[in-house]
Tab-separated table of C-alpha atoms in Angstrom:
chain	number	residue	atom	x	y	z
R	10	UNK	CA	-115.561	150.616	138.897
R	11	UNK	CA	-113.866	148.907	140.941
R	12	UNK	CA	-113.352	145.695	140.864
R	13	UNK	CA	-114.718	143.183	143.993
R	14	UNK	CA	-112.914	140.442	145.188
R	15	UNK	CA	-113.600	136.569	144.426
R	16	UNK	CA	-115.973	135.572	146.410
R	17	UNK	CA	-114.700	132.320	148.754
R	18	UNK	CA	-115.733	128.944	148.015
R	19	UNK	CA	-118.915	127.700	150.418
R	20	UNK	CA	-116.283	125.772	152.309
R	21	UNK	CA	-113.293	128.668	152.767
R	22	UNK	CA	-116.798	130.577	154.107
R	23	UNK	CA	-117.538	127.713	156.594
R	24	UNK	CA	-113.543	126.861	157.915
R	25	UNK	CA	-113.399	130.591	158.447
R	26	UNK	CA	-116.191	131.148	160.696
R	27	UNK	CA	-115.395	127.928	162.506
R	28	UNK	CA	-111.760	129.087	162.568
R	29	UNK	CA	-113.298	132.662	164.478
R	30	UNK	CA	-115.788	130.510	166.768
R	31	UNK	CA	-112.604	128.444	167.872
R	32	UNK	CA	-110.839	131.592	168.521
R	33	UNK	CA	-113.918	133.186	170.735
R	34	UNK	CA	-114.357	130.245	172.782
R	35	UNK	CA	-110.556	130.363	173.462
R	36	UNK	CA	-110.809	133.711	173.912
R	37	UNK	CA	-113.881	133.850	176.418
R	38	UNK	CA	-113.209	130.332	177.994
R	39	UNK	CA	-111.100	131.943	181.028
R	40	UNK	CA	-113.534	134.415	181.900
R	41	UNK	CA	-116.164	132.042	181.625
R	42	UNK	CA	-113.950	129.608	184.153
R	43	UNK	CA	-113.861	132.741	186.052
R	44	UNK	CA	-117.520	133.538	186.321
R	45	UNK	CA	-118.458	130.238	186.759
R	46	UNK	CA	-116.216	129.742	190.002
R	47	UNK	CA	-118.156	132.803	192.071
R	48	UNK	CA	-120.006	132.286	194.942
R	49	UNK	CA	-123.835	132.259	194.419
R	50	UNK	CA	-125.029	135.889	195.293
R	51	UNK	CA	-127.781	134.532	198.065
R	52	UNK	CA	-124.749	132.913	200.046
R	53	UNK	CA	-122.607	136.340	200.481
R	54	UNK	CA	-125.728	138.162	201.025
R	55	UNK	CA	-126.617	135.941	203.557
R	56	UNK	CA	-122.988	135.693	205.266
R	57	UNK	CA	-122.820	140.054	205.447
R	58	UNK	CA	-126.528	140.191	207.003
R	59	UNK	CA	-124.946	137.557	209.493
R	60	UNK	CA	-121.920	139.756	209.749
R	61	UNK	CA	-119.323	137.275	208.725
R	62	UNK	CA	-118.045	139.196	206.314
R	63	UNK	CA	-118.439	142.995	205.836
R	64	UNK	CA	-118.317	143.440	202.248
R	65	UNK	CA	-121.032	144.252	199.565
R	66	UNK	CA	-120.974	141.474	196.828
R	67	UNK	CA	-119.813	143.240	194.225
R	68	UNK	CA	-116.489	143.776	196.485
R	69	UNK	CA	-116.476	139.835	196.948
R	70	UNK	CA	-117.434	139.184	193.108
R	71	UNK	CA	-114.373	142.212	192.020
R	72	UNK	CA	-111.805	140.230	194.547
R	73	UNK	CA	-112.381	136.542	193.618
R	74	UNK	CA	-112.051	137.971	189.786
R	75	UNK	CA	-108.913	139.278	190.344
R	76	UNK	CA	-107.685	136.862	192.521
R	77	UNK	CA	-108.293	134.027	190.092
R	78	UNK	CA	-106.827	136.552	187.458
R	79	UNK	CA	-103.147	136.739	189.669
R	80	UNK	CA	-103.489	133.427	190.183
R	81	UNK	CA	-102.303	132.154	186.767
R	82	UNK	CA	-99.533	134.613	186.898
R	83	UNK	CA	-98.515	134.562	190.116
R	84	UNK	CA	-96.435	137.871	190.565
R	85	UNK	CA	-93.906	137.974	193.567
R	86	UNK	CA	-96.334	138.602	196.897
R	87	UNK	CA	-99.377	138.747	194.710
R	88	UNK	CA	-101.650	137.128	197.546
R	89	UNK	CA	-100.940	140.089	200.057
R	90	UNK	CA	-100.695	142.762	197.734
R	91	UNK	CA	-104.434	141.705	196.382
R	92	UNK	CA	-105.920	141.348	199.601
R	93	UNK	CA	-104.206	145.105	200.039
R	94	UNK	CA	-105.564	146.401	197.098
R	95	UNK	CA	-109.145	145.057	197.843
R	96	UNK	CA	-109.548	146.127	201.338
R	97	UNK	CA	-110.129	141.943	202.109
R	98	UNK	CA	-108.470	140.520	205.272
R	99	UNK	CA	-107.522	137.129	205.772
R	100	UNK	CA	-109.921	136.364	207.717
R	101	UNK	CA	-112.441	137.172	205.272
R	102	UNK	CA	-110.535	135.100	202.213
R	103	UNK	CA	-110.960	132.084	205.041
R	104	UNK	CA	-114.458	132.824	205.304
R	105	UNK	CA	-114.809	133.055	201.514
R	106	UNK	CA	-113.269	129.360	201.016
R	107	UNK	CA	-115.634	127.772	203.712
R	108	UNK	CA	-119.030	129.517	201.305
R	109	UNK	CA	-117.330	128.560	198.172
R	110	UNK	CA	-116.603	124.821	199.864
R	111	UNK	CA	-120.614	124.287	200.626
R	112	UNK	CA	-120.891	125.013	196.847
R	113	UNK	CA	-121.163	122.353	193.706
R	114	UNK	CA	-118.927	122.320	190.835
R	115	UNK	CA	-115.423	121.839	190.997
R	116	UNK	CA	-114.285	124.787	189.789
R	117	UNK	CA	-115.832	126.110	193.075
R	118	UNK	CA	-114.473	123.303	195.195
R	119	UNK	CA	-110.802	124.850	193.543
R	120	UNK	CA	-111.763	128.100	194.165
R	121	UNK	CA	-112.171	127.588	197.699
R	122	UNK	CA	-108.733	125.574	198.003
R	123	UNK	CA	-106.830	127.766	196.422
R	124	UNK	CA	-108.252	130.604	198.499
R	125	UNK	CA	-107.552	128.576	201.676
R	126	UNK	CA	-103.969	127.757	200.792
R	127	UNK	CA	-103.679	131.352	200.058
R	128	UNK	CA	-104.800	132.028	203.572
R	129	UNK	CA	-102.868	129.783	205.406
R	130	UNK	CA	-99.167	131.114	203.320
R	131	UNK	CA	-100.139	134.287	204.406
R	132	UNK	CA	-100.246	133.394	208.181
R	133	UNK	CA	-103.982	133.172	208.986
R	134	UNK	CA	-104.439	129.825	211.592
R	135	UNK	CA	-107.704	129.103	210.880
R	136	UNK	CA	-107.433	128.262	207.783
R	137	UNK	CA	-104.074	126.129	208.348
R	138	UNK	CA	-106.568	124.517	210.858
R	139	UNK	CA	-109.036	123.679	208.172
R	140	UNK	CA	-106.910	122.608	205.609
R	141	UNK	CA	-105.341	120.338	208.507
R	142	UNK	CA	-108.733	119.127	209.960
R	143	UNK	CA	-109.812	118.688	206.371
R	144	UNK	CA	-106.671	116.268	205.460
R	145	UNK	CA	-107.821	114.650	208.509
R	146	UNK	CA	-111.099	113.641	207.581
R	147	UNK	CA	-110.084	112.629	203.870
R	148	UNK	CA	-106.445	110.700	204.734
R	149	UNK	CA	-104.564	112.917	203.256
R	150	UNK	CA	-102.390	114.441	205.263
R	151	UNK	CA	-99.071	114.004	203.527
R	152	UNK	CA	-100.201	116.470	200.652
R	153	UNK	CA	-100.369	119.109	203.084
R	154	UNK	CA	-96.554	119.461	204.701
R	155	UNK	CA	-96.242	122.933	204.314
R	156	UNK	CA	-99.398	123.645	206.628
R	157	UNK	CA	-98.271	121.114	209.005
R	158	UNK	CA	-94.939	122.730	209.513
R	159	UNK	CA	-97.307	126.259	209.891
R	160	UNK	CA	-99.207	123.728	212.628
R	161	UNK	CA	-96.321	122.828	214.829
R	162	UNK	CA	-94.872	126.192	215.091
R	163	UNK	CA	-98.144	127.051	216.392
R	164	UNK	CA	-98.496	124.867	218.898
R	165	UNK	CA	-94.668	124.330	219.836
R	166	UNK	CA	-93.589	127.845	219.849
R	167	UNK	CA	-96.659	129.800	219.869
R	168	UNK	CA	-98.167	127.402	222.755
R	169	UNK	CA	-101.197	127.722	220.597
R	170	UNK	CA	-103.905	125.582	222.700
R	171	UNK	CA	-106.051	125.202	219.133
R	172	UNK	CA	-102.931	124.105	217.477
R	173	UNK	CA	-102.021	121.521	219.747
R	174	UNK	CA	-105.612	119.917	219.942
R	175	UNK	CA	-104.879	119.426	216.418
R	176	UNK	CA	-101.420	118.376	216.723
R	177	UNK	CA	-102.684	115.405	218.977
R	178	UNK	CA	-105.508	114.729	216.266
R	179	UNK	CA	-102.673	114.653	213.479
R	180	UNK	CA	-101.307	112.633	215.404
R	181	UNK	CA	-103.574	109.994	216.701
R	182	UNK	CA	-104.408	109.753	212.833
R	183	UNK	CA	-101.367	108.632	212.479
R	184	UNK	CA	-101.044	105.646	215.008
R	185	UNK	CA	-98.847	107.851	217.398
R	186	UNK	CA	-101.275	107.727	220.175
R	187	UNK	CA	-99.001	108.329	223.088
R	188	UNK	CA	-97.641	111.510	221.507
R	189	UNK	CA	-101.001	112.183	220.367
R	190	UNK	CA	-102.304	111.912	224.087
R	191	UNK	CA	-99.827	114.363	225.583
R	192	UNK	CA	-101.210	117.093	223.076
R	193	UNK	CA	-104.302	116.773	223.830
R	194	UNK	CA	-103.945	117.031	227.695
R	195	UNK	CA	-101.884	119.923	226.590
R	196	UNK	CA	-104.374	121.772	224.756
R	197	UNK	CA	-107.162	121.446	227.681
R	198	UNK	CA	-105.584	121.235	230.716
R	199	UNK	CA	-103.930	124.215	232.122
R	200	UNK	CA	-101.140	125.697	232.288
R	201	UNK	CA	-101.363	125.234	228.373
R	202	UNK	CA	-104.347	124.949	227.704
R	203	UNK	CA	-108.795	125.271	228.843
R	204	UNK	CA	-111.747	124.059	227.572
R	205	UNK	CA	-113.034	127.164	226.039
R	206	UNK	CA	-111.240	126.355	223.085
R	207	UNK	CA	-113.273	125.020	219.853
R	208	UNK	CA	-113.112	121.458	219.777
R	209	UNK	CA	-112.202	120.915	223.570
R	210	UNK	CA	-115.163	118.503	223.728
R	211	UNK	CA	-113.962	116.700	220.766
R	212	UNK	CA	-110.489	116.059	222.148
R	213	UNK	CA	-111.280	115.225	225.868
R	214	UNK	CA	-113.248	112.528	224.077
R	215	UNK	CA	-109.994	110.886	221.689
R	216	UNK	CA	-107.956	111.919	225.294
R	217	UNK	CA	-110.361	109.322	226.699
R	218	UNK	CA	-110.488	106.901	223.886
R	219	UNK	CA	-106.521	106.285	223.762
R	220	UNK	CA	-106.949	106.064	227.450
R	221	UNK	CA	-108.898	103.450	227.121
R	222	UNK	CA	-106.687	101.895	224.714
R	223	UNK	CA	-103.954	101.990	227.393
R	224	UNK	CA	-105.902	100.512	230.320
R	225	UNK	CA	-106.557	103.237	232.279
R	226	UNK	CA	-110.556	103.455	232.419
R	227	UNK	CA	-110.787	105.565	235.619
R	228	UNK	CA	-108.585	108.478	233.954
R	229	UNK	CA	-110.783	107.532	230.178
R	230	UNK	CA	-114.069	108.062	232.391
R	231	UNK	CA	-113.259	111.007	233.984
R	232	UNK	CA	-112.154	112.269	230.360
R	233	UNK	CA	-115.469	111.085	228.963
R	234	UNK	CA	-117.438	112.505	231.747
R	235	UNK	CA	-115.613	116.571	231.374
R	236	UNK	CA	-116.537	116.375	227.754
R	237	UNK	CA	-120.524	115.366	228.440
R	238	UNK	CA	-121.521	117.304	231.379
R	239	UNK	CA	-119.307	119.872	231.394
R	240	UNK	CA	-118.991	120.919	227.153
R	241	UNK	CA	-122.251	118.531	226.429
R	242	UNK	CA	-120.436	116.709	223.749
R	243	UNK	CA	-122.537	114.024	221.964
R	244	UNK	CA	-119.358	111.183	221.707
R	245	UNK	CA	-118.905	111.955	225.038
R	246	UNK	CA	-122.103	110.672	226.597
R	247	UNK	CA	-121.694	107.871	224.114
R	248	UNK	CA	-118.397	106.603	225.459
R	249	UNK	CA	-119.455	107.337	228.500
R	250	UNK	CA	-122.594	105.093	228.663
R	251	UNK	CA	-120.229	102.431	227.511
R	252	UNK	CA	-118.308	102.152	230.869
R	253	UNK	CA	-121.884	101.895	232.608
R	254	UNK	CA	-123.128	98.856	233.635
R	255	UNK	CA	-125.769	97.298	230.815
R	256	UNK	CA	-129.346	98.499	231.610
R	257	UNK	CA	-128.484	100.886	234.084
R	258	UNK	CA	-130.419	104.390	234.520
R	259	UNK	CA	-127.258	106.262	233.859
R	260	UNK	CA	-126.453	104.073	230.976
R	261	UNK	CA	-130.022	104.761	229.261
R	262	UNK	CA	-129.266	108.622	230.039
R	263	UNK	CA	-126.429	108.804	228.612
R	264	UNK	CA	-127.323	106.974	225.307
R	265	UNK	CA	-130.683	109.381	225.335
R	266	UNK	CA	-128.285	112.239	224.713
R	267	UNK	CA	-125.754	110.439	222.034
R	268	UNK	CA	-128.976	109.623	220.566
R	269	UNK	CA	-130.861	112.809	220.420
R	270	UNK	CA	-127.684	114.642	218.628
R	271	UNK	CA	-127.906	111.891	216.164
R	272	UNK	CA	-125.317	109.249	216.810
R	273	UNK	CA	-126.424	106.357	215.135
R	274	UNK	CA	-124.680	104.085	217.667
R	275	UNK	CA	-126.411	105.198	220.435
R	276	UNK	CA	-129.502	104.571	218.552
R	277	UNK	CA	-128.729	101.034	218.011
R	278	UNK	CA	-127.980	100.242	221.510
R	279	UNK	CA	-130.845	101.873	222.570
R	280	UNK	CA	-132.934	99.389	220.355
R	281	UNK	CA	-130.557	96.427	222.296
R	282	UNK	CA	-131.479	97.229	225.588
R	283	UNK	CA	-135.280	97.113	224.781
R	284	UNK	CA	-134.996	93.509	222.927
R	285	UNK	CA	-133.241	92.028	225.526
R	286	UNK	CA	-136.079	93.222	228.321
R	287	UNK	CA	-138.111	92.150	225.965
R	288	UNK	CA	-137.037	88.575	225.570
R	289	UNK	CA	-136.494	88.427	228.981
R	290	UNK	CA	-140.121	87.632	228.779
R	291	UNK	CA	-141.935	84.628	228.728
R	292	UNK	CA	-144.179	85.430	225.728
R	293	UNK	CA	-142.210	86.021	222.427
R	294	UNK	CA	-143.543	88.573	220.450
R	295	UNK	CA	-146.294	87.883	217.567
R	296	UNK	CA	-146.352	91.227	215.688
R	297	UNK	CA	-144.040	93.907	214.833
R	298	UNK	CA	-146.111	95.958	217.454
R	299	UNK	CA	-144.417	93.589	220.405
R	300	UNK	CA	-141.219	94.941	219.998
R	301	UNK	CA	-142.033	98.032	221.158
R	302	UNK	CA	-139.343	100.863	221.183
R	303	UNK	CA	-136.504	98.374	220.421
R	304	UNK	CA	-138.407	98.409	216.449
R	305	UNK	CA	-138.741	101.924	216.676
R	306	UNK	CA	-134.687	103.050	217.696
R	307	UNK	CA	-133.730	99.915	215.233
R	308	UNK	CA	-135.555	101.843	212.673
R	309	UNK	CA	-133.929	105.034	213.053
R	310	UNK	CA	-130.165	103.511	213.162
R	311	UNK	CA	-131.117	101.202	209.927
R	312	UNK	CA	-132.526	104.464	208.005
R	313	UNK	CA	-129.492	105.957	208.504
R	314	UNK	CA	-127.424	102.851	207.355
R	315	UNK	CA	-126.433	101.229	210.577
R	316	UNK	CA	-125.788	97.786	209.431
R	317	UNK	CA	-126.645	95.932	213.027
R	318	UNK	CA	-129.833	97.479	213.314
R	319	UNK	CA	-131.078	96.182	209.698
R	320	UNK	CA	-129.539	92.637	210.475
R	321	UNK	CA	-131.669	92.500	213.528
R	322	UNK	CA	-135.065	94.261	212.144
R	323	UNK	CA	-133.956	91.386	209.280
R	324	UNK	CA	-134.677	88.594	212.734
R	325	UNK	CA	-137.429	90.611	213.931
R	326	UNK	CA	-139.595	90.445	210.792
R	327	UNK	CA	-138.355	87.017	210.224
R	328	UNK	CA	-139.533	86.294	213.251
R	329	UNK	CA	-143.311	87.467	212.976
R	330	UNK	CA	-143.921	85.515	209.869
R	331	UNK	CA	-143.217	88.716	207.840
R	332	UNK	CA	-140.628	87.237	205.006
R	333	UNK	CA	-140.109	89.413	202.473
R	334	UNK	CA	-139.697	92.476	204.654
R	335	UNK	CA	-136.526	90.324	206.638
R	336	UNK	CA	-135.113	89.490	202.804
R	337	UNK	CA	-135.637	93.067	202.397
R	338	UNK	CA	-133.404	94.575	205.380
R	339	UNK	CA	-130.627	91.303	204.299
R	340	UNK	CA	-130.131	92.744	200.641
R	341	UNK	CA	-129.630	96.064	202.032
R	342	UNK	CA	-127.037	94.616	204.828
R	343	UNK	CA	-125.163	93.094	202.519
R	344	UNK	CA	-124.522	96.228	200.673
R	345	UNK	CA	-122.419	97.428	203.860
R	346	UNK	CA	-119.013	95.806	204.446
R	347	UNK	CA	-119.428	95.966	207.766
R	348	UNK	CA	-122.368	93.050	208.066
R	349	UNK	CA	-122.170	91.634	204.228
R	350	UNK	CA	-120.803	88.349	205.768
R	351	UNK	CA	-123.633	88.396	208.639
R	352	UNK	CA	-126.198	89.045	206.008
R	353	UNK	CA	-124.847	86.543	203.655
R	354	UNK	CA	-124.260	83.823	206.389
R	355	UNK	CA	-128.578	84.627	207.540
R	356	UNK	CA	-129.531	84.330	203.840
R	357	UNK	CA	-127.753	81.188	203.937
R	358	UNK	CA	-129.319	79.764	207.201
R	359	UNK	CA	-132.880	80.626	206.160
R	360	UNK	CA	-132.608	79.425	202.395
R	361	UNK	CA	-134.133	76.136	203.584
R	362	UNK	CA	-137.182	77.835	205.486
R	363	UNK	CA	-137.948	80.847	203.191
R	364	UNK	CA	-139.627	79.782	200.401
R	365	UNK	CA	-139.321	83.141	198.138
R	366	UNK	CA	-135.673	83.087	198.942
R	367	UNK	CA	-133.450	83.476	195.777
């Protein structure tokens, strides 16, 4: 008979299955990282039925596998040979990085990055245009050199109307706002440029704004005024309504529409105009009720965190006898840095005539 080996001790038995477990997880952890990065199935089923993208999911789910796969190895021209292989365009990657950007996790968020920087190398201008606009919006623009290069070729050589609306933006973020305000003109005035591009409304309104900034308020209006009636751009009614004389019927129109699309702003100085009709009366107002529609916008700019419109609903409780809803609105003031030191400095003032005041 042959003869068995020793058995192992209890604890040889235990180190060697924790030994193996170590090993699986190592082993699996990748693909897990993998599988964990995809796109939820209900958002690419939903972008083909739209007909954004023209691939079943299993394509999508095969590609963004792969991709994440060449990704750690990076083989010469790997991007363009995958998208070759997969039947993807670049278009489609772009796409893919905007569903995987509405997602949660990071590995997603990566996913989506990396796929967009992919994009971009490979020559596809929308998504150098939303890594740019992106940069924009976060400050950080000097991690991204390579696609700014990508964005001045496009709008210095190509003549790329697009690009050079966000050349002037780039631009204007960084303090160069005469430069900034040449581009712009560029990219929606002809012979460069029209306002059928994406974002025309957007930069007729910073065309006006730097206008502004330089004194010239006819030119700033008539900027402000092509980007509201003509493209119906929200900022653009605002701006506009700010050159009106206060109280006017056009100024009230034109903050109706800021307002409506949900500038917070607009709200607010919707809510101004009402108070001060209202205390051009005689009577000062005894309940909430009294104040009308100026309570009413106040409330929607406040729910939204507009600090001026909680410092006054703050005065207008206050001033109805209703104290702990005015402490109320001041503690959440002072959580914005915007109004802290209003809110602080009204705190302050009524300490000696509010009685539950801390």
């Amino acid at each position: 008979m042959a003869k068995r080996g020793a058995m192992p001790s209890p604890k040889v038995v235990r180190a060697s299955k924790q030994a193996y477990n170590e090993a699986f997880i190592r082993m699996n952890q990748p693909q897990a990282s993998i599988e964990s990065s995809l796109p939820p199935q209900v958002m690419l089923n939903s972008a083909k039925k739209s007909g954004a993208i023209d691939l079943d999911v299993d394509r999508v789910y095969d590609f963004l596998r792969a991709y994440q796969l060449e990704l750690k190895t990076k083989r010469a021209s790997w991007e363009r040979k995958l998208c070759e292989e997969h039947g993807v365009s670049l278009m489609t990657v772009t796409i893919l990085a905007g569903i995987l950007r509405r997602c949660q996790t990071p590995s997603q968020q990566m996913l989506a990055k990396n796929l967009m920087l992919s994009a971009s190398s490979l020559g596809e201008k929308s998504a150098t245009f939303e890594l740019i606009q992106s940069a924009i919006n976060t400050g950080n623009l000097n991690k991204y050199q390579e696609q700014l290069q990508r964005l001045g070729l496009l709008a210095k050589k190509d003549h790329d109307p697009e690009a050079m609306m966000l050349l002037g933006k780039v631009l204007l973020s960084q303090g160069q706002n005469k430069e900034a305000l040449l581009w712009l003109q560029k990219s929606t005035q002809p012979p460069t440029g029209n306002l059928q591009i994406n974002g025309a409304g957007d930069a007729l309104v910073n065309e006006g704004r730097i206008l502004l900034q330089l004194g010239q308020t006819k030119e700033a209006e008539n900027a402000f005024k092509k980007a509201a009636l003509e493209l119906d751009e929200p900022s653009g009614y605002f701006y506009l309504s700010q050159l009106q004389k206060s109280g006017t019927p056009d100024q009230k129109v034109y903050l109706l529409k800021a307002a409506s699309s949900g500038i917070l702003e607009a709200c607010h100085n919707l809510g101004a105009l009402e108070l001060e009709e209202i205390e051009k009366r005689d009577q000062k107002p005894t309940s909430l009720q009294d104040y009308g529609m100026a309570k009413e916008w106040f409330d929607v700019a406040a729910a939204d965190g507009f600090g001026l419109s909680m410092l006054n609903l703050a005065l207008m409780h206050k001033a109805v006898g209703h104290e702990a809803e005015s402490l109320a609105w001041l503690k959440k003031a002072q959580n914005l840095p915007e109004v802290k030191e209003q809110a602080i400095e009204l705190r302050q003032k009524w300490s000696k005539t509010i009685s539950s005041l801390p």
